Structure formats: structure tokens, C-alpha cells
């Protein structure tokens, strides 16, 4: 969170300010080579500002700060749902806005988003359910669909291996259960370290 805030509030505005200063230098009286060099510098700085924004969003999706984990996942679910598809987001216990470590929130959000995307693209499901809850093991996340099943982890693919990697980075697990004709279940456990959220 701190790195994201520093990039968002510090480096990003600093680069944007330098771009404006360079724009002020080119008042139409500079020789063409100098004017062209300034234009190129401004273009590269604008690319750097865009890259900082991309990195900031990658560190922590804005939806988590704006909505909290539960509502951010719900918005993802509704965004992926086909017109004839029902998506339920169920939460055991209270909303955890600000109550989970940042890394756990980001991992849960990203894993849920990937599982929802896979269900929307490949399952042909009429119903997808996202269930979240906390217990002694940490945050539990389960995405279930009633689609065609038979999901496989493709070599070189980012879907299931990426979800597993996110969970394992935090000492958690991500399991896939699927059977042709009987849908798919993605089960995730993300440990919540003792102590304050970070």
C-alpha cells in the first residue's frame, strides 16, 4: 500500500509536472532541432506517467480501495456474467474492508477475477457462485460453476498456474476440481498472518 501510494502521490505527479515544464519551454522560438528534442522528451515522459499508472494499478487494483474486497469481487462477477447467466457472491461474516492484509486482498481479488473469467469464457455455465469467508486457516475463496467441466491447466497458460502461484506466494493453496459434465470448483485458502494488516 505504501509503495502504491508513493508512486501515485509522488513519482506520478512529479513526472507530469516535468512534462508541463518542458511544454512551457517550447514557446515557438526554438530552432527546429531543439523543438523536436523537447517534443520527444515530452512524449517519453507521458509514456513514463502512463507506465507509473499501470504499475500502480498492478500493485493494488483501485476497486479494492474504492469498494472493498467483497464489492470489488461482486463487480467483477457482474462484469463477467453473460446475459443468461446467474452469478452469486456469498460472504460468510462481515465485509473486511481494511481488515485484511493488502497482499491477501490483492491475491483474492486477482484469483477470483481469473476464475470468473475462465468460467465466463470456457464453462458454458448457467450459474457461477463465489463464496468467501474467514476461518482459522485464513481467507477461503471458492468459485463454483455448473458448466461443462473438464477444465485443464494448459502448458504455458497463465490461468490456473497463475492462480496457484498467487496463493502459494502467500503460503496458501489453490485447488481445481473438475469433471466433464459436472462443472468446475476452484478452492483457495490464503493464510492471514497474525498482527496488523499491511
PDB file of C-alpha atoms in Angstrom, residues 69-79 87-91 116 132:
ATOM      1  CA  UNK A  69     -12.775  -6.763  -1.410  1.00  0.00           C
ATOM      2  CA  UNK A  70     -16.320  -8.121  -1.306  1.00  0.00           C
ATOM      3  CA  UNK A  71     -17.891  -5.449  -3.500  1.00  0.00           C
ATOM      4  CA  UNK A  72     -14.890  -5.411  -5.856  1.00  0.00           C
ATOM      5  CA  UNK A  73     -15.305  -9.165  -6.421  1.00  0.00           C
ATOM      6  CA  UNK A  74     -19.061  -8.685  -6.832  1.00  0.00           C
ATOM      7  CA  UNK A  75     -18.425  -6.026  -9.503  1.00  0.00           C
ATOM      8  CA  UNK A  76     -16.010  -8.389 -11.272  1.00  0.00           C
ATOM      9  CA  UNK A  77     -18.593 -11.161 -11.150  1.00  0.00           C
ATOM     10  CA  UNK A  78     -21.330  -8.992 -12.613  1.00  0.00           C
ATOM     11  CA  UNK A  79     -18.928  -7.716 -15.268  1.00  0.00           C
ATOM     12  CA  UNK A  87     -23.711 -15.037 -10.631  1.00  0.00           C
ATOM     13  CA  UNK A  88     -23.954 -15.121  -6.835  1.00  0.00           C
ATOM     14  CA  UNK A  89     -21.362 -13.683  -4.473  1.00  0.00           C
ATOM     15  CA  UNK A  90     -21.788 -15.028  -0.955  1.00  0.00           C
ATOM     16  CA  UNK A  91     -19.866 -13.870   2.068  1.00  0.00           C
ATOM     17  CA  UNK A 116     -14.671 -15.801 -13.116  1.00  0.00           C
ATOM     18  CA  UNK A 132     -15.751 -16.064   0.650  1.00  0.00           C
TER      19      UNK A 132
END
